[in-house]
Amino acid sequence: MTGRHIAVVGGGYSGTIQAIGLLRHSSARVTLIERTSRLARGAAYSTRRPEHLLNVRASKMSAFADSPAHFAEWLAKRGSADASSFAERRLYGAYLEELLGEAALEAGDRLQIVEGAAVAITRQGEGEAVRLASGATLSADAVILSIGNLPPNVPATIPSDLAPGVFVANPWADDIAAGLSAPDRVLLIGTGLTAIDAALTLEATGFEGAITAISRRGMVPRPHDRKPIDVPVLGERPYGGLAEMTRRVRSNARRMNWQAAVDQLRPHTQALWASAPPERRKRFLRHLRPYWDVHRHRIAPEIGDRIETMQSQSRLSFEAGKLVSITADDAGAQVTWRRRGAAGTEELSVARIVNCTGPRGDVTRSGEPLLDQLAGQGRIRPDPCRIGIDIDEHCRAVGKDGTPAASLFAIGPMTRGALWEVVAVPDIRVQTDKLAREIGASF
C-alpha cells in the first residue's frame, strides 16, 4: 500500500540492506534507526585495520541477491582487488556506505535516517511506536529488528579489581596493544574468528610479546583453499541424524577436499536445520558446533599463513582448557587454568586479557534496553536453543504465547535459532530480499 511506513532498527549490514531492499521492492517509506553515527558498517565492517580481511571471497560478497557480481565489479572499478580475493573489511564497509548514500539520493523523502538508540517498541493501533533514548517517538506500520550480534558476555572468572586496561571487553579496539612491551603476555579468551582478529591487530600494532588463546576445545578456524574450488552439486537434501551426516561429510572429504565436502551442504543447511527437532539442534550445538564453525567459517589463506608464522615463532599458541581463576597482581593478572584432559592446573602471568568469547545469544539476558523491554512485555522470546530471537518463516517475531506478531519482524544473526545459517552476507542478503518482497506485496 502506498504511503506505508517501515522502521528498521539497527543500521549495520543487515539493517542497511533491508532498508535498501524495501526501497527497491516496495512503495513504503523507510526510517533507518542507528544508535551510532557510522551507518552501514556494524561491528564487522567498522574496523579500520587493513589486516582484517573478509572471510568470503569478493565474488560471493555482493550486497544483493539478484546481482551476485555487484561487489566484485565495485572492487574492479577501483582497482582494489579481484573477484577471487579476500578484500579488506574496511573496504566492504565503504561499499555499504556508498550503497546507502546512493539509495538515499534516489529515494528522496522515502528514506529517513535517524541517529539514536531505540529503547522501546509498543503496539500503537494496527502499527508500532518506537521510542528513542532521546524521548522522541516514531510511528510505523511495521518495525524490523536488525540488532546484529550482541556483545560477548564478560566471563565469570574476570574479577572486578583488575587495574584499568588489563581486561579489554572490545577485541576490535585499535589500542589493545597500548602500553604493552616485549616481555608481556596477552591472554585471548576464545580461539575463534574474534581471537584471530585480535591476534592480527596485536601483531600489526607492534606487540612483540607472547599471545596465548584458550578455549574449551582449543579449535582454530581453518583457512580457505588457495584457489576457488568447484563444489560438486548435491542435488537432493541429505537425510539422517547427526552421526550419519558426520560420516557422510567425512567420507566425501576423503574423495574431494574437505572444503568442498562442507560447502556441498551450503544450499541445504537451512532446510536441514529447520527440519531438525529442537533436541537434535541442541545436541548439534553441544557436540558438533565447534567443529562446524572452524570448518564452515574459514579465514583467508593469507591470514592462515600469518597465524601459522606467529605460531612457528612461538609468539602465538592456541590451547584447549578451562579458566579456573583470575586474580589481580602487580603485573596485570595471574591466570590459573586447567588443560583439557589434565587433572592439575597451570599458571600464566598476563599483562592483558582480551574477551574473544563471541556474541551472546540469549535475549532474556541481553543487557540491551530494547530487547529487555520487548522480552519483558512478551513480544519476543528466545528460540528453543536460546541462541537468538524466535521468528516464524516470514521473519515475524514470535511472542511469549507462541503467536507471531503482525507488525514486528527480526532479521540477521539474531535469527540464527530459526535459520542457523544467517550470520554471513550470502545468507542475510537472501533473507532481507525475501522479506522486502513480501512486505512489498502485502504491506
Tab-separated table of C-alpha atoms in Angstrom, residues 68-373:
chain	number	residue	atom	x	y	z
A	68	PRO	CA	25.772	-11.610	-7.365
A	69	ALA	CA	28.752	-9.882	-9.025
A	70	HIS	CA	27.935	-6.410	-7.685
A	71	PHE	CA	30.711	-6.150	-5.079
A	72	ALA	CA	33.353	-7.743	-7.316
A	73	GLU	CA	32.500	-5.211	-10.026
A	74	TRP	CA	32.651	-2.388	-7.473
A	75	LEU	CA	36.156	-3.517	-6.478
A	76	ALA	CA	37.268	-3.867	-10.100
A	77	LYS	CA	36.245	-0.287	-10.917
A	78	ARG	CA	38.517	0.915	-8.122
A	79	GLY	CA	41.377	-1.415	-8.917
A	80	SER	CA	41.305	-2.606	-5.311
A	81	ALA	CA	41.179	-6.396	-5.686
A	82	ASP	CA	39.858	-9.109	-7.971
A	83	ALA	CA	36.811	-11.329	-7.582
A	84	SER	CA	38.765	-14.256	-6.111
A	85	SER	CA	40.442	-12.151	-3.420
A	86	PHE	CA	39.571	-11.669	0.224
A	87	ALA	CA	39.154	-7.900	0.369
A	88	GLU	CA	39.751	-5.707	3.394
A	89	ARG	CA	36.698	-5.477	5.621
A	90	ARG	CA	37.038	-1.704	5.816
A	91	LEU	CA	36.663	-1.623	2.006
A	92	TYR	CA	33.451	-3.581	2.306
A	93	GLY	CA	32.219	-1.039	4.839
A	94	ALA	CA	32.941	1.730	2.327
A	95	TYR	CA	30.988	-0.232	-0.296
A	96	LEU	CA	27.951	-0.449	2.000
A	97	GLU	CA	28.161	3.244	2.891
A	98	GLU	CA	28.213	4.106	-0.800
A	99	LEU	CA	25.183	1.916	-1.487
A	100	LEU	CA	23.233	3.595	1.293
A	101	GLY	CA	24.235	7.035	0.059
A	102	GLU	CA	23.046	6.193	-3.465
A	103	ALA	CA	19.786	4.805	-2.107
A	104	ALA	CA	19.211	7.967	-0.073
A	105	LEU	CA	19.683	10.158	-3.150
A	106	GLU	CA	17.321	8.072	-5.253
A	107	ALA	CA	14.673	7.653	-2.545
A	108	GLY	CA	14.371	11.315	-1.604
A	109	ASP	CA	11.865	11.699	1.220
A	110	ARG	CA	11.056	7.963	1.190
A	111	LEU	CA	14.170	7.328	3.323
A	112	GLN	CA	14.796	8.938	6.673
A	113	ILE	CA	17.888	8.202	8.730
A	114	VAL	CA	17.666	8.755	12.470
A	115	GLU	CA	20.670	8.680	14.793
A	116	GLY	CA	19.567	7.443	18.193
A	117	ALA	CA	19.061	4.354	20.307
A	118	ALA	CA	15.661	2.687	20.201
A	119	VAL	CA	14.747	1.725	23.781
A	120	ALA	CA	11.121	0.570	23.451
A	121	ILE	CA	8.660	-0.641	20.829
A	122	THR	CA	4.968	-0.819	21.688
A	123	ARG	CA	1.786	-1.597	19.778
A	124	GLN	CA	0.010	1.507	18.526
A	125	GLY	CA	-3.315	0.762	16.882
A	126	GLU	CA	-2.539	-1.504	13.909
A	127	GLY	CA	1.113	-0.478	13.922
A	128	GLU	CA	4.041	0.212	16.215
A	129	ALA	CA	5.541	3.100	18.168
A	130	VAL	CA	9.324	3.269	18.546
A	131	ARG	CA	10.642	5.290	21.480
A	132	LEU	CA	14.192	6.595	21.354
A	133	ALA	CA	16.550	7.290	24.238
A	134	SER	CA	16.086	10.997	23.497
A	135	GLY	CA	12.394	10.667	24.334
A	136	ALA	CA	11.248	11.089	20.727
A	137	THR	CA	8.690	8.620	19.354
A	138	LEU	CA	8.276	7.375	15.793
A	139	SER	CA	5.097	5.769	14.490
A	140	ALA	CA	5.357	2.995	11.898
A	141	ASP	CA	3.140	0.416	10.266
A	142	ALA	CA	5.819	-2.221	10.959
A	143	VAL	CA	9.199	-2.472	12.663
A	144	ILE	CA	12.084	-4.713	11.629
A	145	LEU	CA	14.643	-5.540	14.307
A	146	SER	CA	18.144	-5.657	12.860
A	147	ILE	CA	20.120	-5.860	16.081
A	148	GLY	CA	23.207	-7.626	14.736
A	149	ASN	CA	25.386	-9.623	17.068
A	150	LEU	CA	25.190	-8.827	20.755
A	151	PRO	CA	28.488	-8.113	22.546
A	152	PRO	CA	30.137	-11.057	24.312
A	153	ASN	CA	29.400	-11.893	27.915
A	154	VAL	CA	32.070	-10.970	30.430
A	155	PRO	CA	33.449	-14.310	31.680
A	156	ALA	CA	32.584	-15.063	35.292
A	157	THR	CA	36.285	-15.519	36.082
A	158	ILE	CA	37.089	-11.844	35.412
A	159	PRO	CA	37.499	-10.130	38.816
A	160	SER	CA	36.265	-6.604	39.443
A	161	ASP	CA	39.562	-5.385	40.916
A	162	LEU	CA	41.727	-5.655	37.793
A	163	ALA	CA	43.645	-2.471	37.068
A	164	PRO	CA	42.270	-0.315	34.235
A	165	GLY	CA	43.359	-1.620	30.848
A	166	VAL	CA	44.106	-5.167	31.962
A	167	PHE	CA	40.756	-6.506	30.752
A	168	VAL	CA	39.661	-5.458	27.248
A	169	ALA	CA	35.993	-6.074	26.515
A	170	ASN	CA	36.162	-4.870	22.893
A	171	PRO	CA	38.507	-7.174	20.971
A	172	TRP	CA	38.423	-4.902	17.897
A	173	ALA	CA	39.728	-1.833	19.710
A	174	ASP	CA	42.704	-0.271	17.904
A	175	ASP	CA	44.600	0.228	21.151
A	176	ILE	CA	44.587	-3.323	22.532
A	177	ALA	CA	48.400	-3.309	22.394
A	178	ALA	CA	48.774	0.112	24.049
A	179	GLY	CA	51.236	0.095	26.946
A	180	LEU	CA	52.470	-3.443	26.320
A	181	SER	CA	56.127	-4.367	25.902
A	182	ALA	CA	58.063	-7.363	24.549
A	183	PRO	CA	58.250	-9.310	27.840
A	184	ASP	CA	54.458	-9.148	28.291
A	185	ARG	CA	51.952	-11.906	27.597
A	186	VAL	CA	48.374	-11.375	26.375
A	187	LEU	CA	45.569	-13.842	27.074
A	188	LEU	CA	42.802	-14.179	24.498
A	189	ILE	CA	39.696	-15.851	25.929
A	190	GLY	CA	38.480	-17.771	22.900
A	191	THR	CA	40.156	-19.279	19.831
A	192	GLY	CA	37.660	-18.460	17.072
A	193	LEU	CA	37.425	-15.754	14.432
A	194	THR	CA	37.419	-12.976	17.034
A	195	ALA	CA	40.666	-14.268	18.520
A	196	ILE	CA	42.195	-14.331	15.036
A	197	ASP	CA	41.270	-10.651	14.607
A	198	ALA	CA	42.751	-9.754	17.991
A	199	ALA	CA	45.992	-11.639	17.359
A	200	LEU	CA	46.423	-9.930	13.977
A	201	THR	CA	45.820	-6.494	15.489
A	202	LEU	CA	48.314	-7.130	18.299
A	203	GLU	CA	50.950	-8.126	15.761
A	204	ALA	CA	50.188	-5.271	13.342
A	205	THR	CA	50.332	-2.629	16.077
A	206	GLY	CA	53.792	-3.696	17.191
A	207	PHE	CA	53.280	-6.079	20.083
A	208	GLU	CA	56.346	-8.344	20.276
A	209	GLY	CA	55.371	-10.439	23.270
A	210	ALA	CA	53.568	-13.763	23.528
A	211	ILE	CA	49.866	-14.396	22.945
A	212	THR	CA	48.005	-17.341	24.462
A	213	ALA	CA	44.476	-18.108	23.286
A	214	ILE	CA	42.405	-20.532	25.368
A	215	SER	CA	39.037	-22.118	24.714
A	216	ARG	CA	37.336	-25.286	25.882
A	217	ARG	CA	38.421	-27.286	22.813
A	218	GLY	CA	41.190	-25.035	21.507
A	219	MET	CA	39.877	-25.284	17.955
A	220	VAL	CA	41.042	-22.697	15.404
A	221	PRO	CA	39.297	-21.581	12.161
A	222	ARG	CA	40.673	-23.360	9.110
A	223	PRO	CA	41.817	-21.440	6.028
A	224	HIS	CA	40.088	-21.399	2.675
A	225	ASP	CA	41.650	-23.253	-0.208
A	226	ARG	CA	44.118	-21.007	-2.022
A	227	LYS	CA	42.126	-21.155	-5.240
A	228	PRO	CA	38.354	-21.160	-5.669
A	229	ILE	CA	37.126	-24.740	-5.782
A	230	ASP	CA	34.404	-26.346	-7.828
A	231	VAL	CA	31.871	-27.810	-5.428
A	232	PRO	CA	30.052	-30.872	-6.784
A	233	VAL	CA	26.322	-30.261	-6.836
A	234	LEU	CA	24.385	-32.097	-4.151
A	235	GLY	CA	21.030	-32.304	-5.888
A	236	GLU	CA	18.907	-33.706	-3.073
A	237	ARG	CA	18.846	-32.653	0.527
A	238	PRO	CA	20.665	-35.264	2.612
A	239	TYR	CA	18.736	-37.034	5.338
A	240	GLY	CA	19.669	-38.767	8.559
A	241	GLY	CA	20.792	-37.982	12.078
A	242	LEU	CA	23.877	-36.075	13.180
A	243	ALA	CA	26.082	-39.172	13.285
A	244	GLU	CA	25.090	-40.172	9.754
A	245	MET	CA	25.630	-36.635	8.460
A	246	THR	CA	29.072	-36.517	10.068
A	247	ARG	CA	30.039	-39.843	8.492
A	248	ARG	CA	28.848	-38.631	5.093
A	249	VAL	CA	30.893	-35.408	5.264
A	250	ARG	CA	33.995	-37.321	6.370
A	251	SER	CA	33.552	-39.822	3.566
A	252	ASN	CA	33.122	-37.065	0.983
A	253	ALA	CA	36.162	-35.242	2.365
A	254	ARG	CA	38.282	-38.306	1.559
A	255	ARG	CA	37.084	-38.240	-2.073
A	256	MET	CA	37.355	-34.460	-2.541
A	257	ASN	CA	38.983	-31.818	-0.374
A	258	TRP	CA	37.257	-31.120	2.924
A	259	GLN	CA	36.316	-27.561	1.940
A	260	ALA	CA	34.202	-28.902	-0.929
A	261	ALA	CA	32.662	-31.585	1.294
A	262	VAL	CA	31.494	-28.908	3.755
A	263	ASP	CA	30.418	-26.443	1.070
A	264	GLN	CA	28.254	-29.111	-0.573
A	265	LEU	CA	25.875	-28.730	2.342
A	266	ARG	CA	25.564	-24.951	1.961
A	267	PRO	CA	22.387	-24.926	-0.201
A	268	HIS	CA	20.682	-27.353	2.185
A	269	THR	CA	21.834	-26.202	5.632
A	270	GLN	CA	18.847	-24.016	6.458
A	271	ALA	CA	16.404	-26.748	5.407
A	272	LEU	CA	18.317	-29.355	7.429
A	273	TRP	CA	18.221	-27.110	10.474
A	274	ALA	CA	14.529	-26.275	10.033
A	275	SER	CA	13.572	-29.947	9.741
A	276	ALA	CA	15.516	-30.973	12.847
A	277	PRO	CA	13.559	-31.153	16.124
A	278	PRO	CA	14.781	-28.906	18.955
A	279	GLU	CA	16.551	-31.736	20.789
A	280	ARG	CA	18.616	-32.601	17.725
A	281	ARG	CA	19.547	-28.937	17.289
A	282	LYS	CA	20.630	-28.776	20.916
A	283	ARG	CA	22.768	-31.900	20.503
A	284	PHE	CA	24.417	-30.304	17.488
A	285	LEU	CA	25.181	-27.155	19.495
A	286	ARG	CA	26.586	-29.182	22.405
A	287	HIS	CA	28.736	-31.597	20.446
A	288	LEU	CA	29.327	-30.520	16.856
A	289	ARG	CA	29.096	-26.727	16.724
A	290	PRO	CA	32.814	-26.049	17.379
A	291	TYR	CA	33.790	-28.462	14.598
A	292	TRP	CA	31.238	-26.962	12.231
A	293	ASP	CA	32.313	-23.401	12.992
A	294	VAL	CA	36.035	-23.876	12.318
A	295	HIS	CA	35.431	-25.739	9.058
A	296	ARG	CA	32.465	-23.740	7.787
A	297	HIS	CA	33.506	-20.197	8.792
A	298	ARG	CA	37.014	-20.085	7.385
A	299	ILE	CA	39.753	-17.468	7.196
A	300	ALA	CA	41.551	-16.120	4.136
A	301	PRO	CA	44.611	-18.188	3.104
A	302	GLU	CA	46.946	-15.232	3.698
A	303	ILE	CA	45.562	-14.842	7.210
A	304	GLY	CA	46.136	-18.549	7.774
A	305	ASP	CA	49.765	-18.066	6.714
A	306	ARG	CA	50.278	-15.200	9.156
A	307	ILE	CA	48.749	-17.145	12.025
A	308	GLU	CA	50.921	-20.160	11.201
A	309	THR	CA	54.041	-17.948	11.160
A	310	MET	CA	53.192	-16.464	14.559
A	311	GLN	CA	52.760	-19.982	15.930
A	312	SER	CA	56.062	-21.203	14.456
A	313	GLN	CA	57.819	-18.251	16.095
A	314	SER	CA	56.266	-19.179	19.469
A	315	ARG	CA	54.528	-15.828	19.590
A	316	LEU	CA	51.015	-17.312	19.444
A	317	SER	CA	49.634	-20.510	20.908
A	318	PHE	CA	46.144	-21.988	20.948
A	319	GLU	CA	45.287	-24.101	23.968
A	320	ALA	CA	42.371	-26.338	24.904
A	321	GLY	CA	41.394	-25.866	28.510
A	322	LYS	CA	39.299	-24.114	31.106
A	323	LEU	CA	39.957	-20.959	33.086
A	324	VAL	CA	39.823	-21.766	36.782
A	325	SER	CA	40.516	-18.371	38.332
A	326	ILE	CA	41.950	-14.948	37.575
A	327	THR	CA	43.415	-12.690	40.262
A	328	ALA	CA	44.837	-9.201	40.011
A	329	ASP	CA	48.551	-8.713	40.624
A	330	ASP	CA	51.198	-6.057	40.001
A	331	ALA	CA	51.962	-7.402	36.514
A	332	GLY	CA	48.303	-7.411	35.480
A	333	ALA	CA	46.694	-10.732	36.323
A	334	GLN	CA	47.561	-14.226	37.421
A	335	VAL	CA	45.596	-16.820	35.475
A	336	THR	CA	45.011	-20.356	36.726
A	337	TRP	CA	43.788	-22.761	34.058
A	338	ARG	CA	43.375	-26.491	33.512
A	339	ARG	CA	44.486	-28.064	30.272
A	340	ARG	CA	41.794	-30.215	28.642
A	341	GLY	CA	42.057	-33.772	29.964
A	342	ALA	CA	44.541	-32.851	32.696
A	343	ALA	CA	43.997	-33.180	36.436
A	344	GLY	CA	46.307	-30.406	37.578
A	345	THR	CA	46.312	-26.685	36.864
A	346	GLU	CA	48.823	-24.322	35.289
A	347	GLU	CA	49.641	-20.670	35.885
A	348	LEU	CA	50.012	-17.795	33.452
A	349	SER	CA	51.128	-14.262	34.276
A	350	VAL	CA	49.488	-11.888	31.787
A	351	ALA	CA	49.546	-8.154	31.253
A	352	ARG	CA	46.292	-8.038	29.308
A	353	ILE	CA	43.169	-10.161	28.838
A	354	VAL	CA	41.035	-9.736	25.692
A	355	ASN	CA	37.490	-11.057	25.587
A	356	CYS	CA	37.133	-13.094	22.375
A	357	THR	CA	34.309	-15.375	23.513
A	358	GLY	CA	31.933	-14.442	20.703
A	359	PRO	CA	28.469	-12.868	20.780
A	360	ARG	CA	25.890	-13.718	23.404
A	361	GLY	CA	22.574	-15.050	22.152
A	362	ASP	CA	20.040	-15.312	24.986
A	363	VAL	CA	17.652	-12.388	24.536
A	364	THR	CA	16.457	-12.706	28.128
A	365	ARG	CA	19.987	-11.826	29.303
A	366	SER	CA	20.968	-9.398	26.591
A	367	GLY	CA	21.521	-6.299	28.700
A	368	GLU	CA	20.047	-4.303	25.804
A	369	PRO	CA	17.197	-1.992	26.932
A	370	LEU	CA	15.157	-2.592	23.796
A	371	LEU	CA	15.379	-6.382	23.925
A	372	ASP	CA	14.753	-6.328	27.683
A	373	GLN	CA	11.611	-4.263	27.123
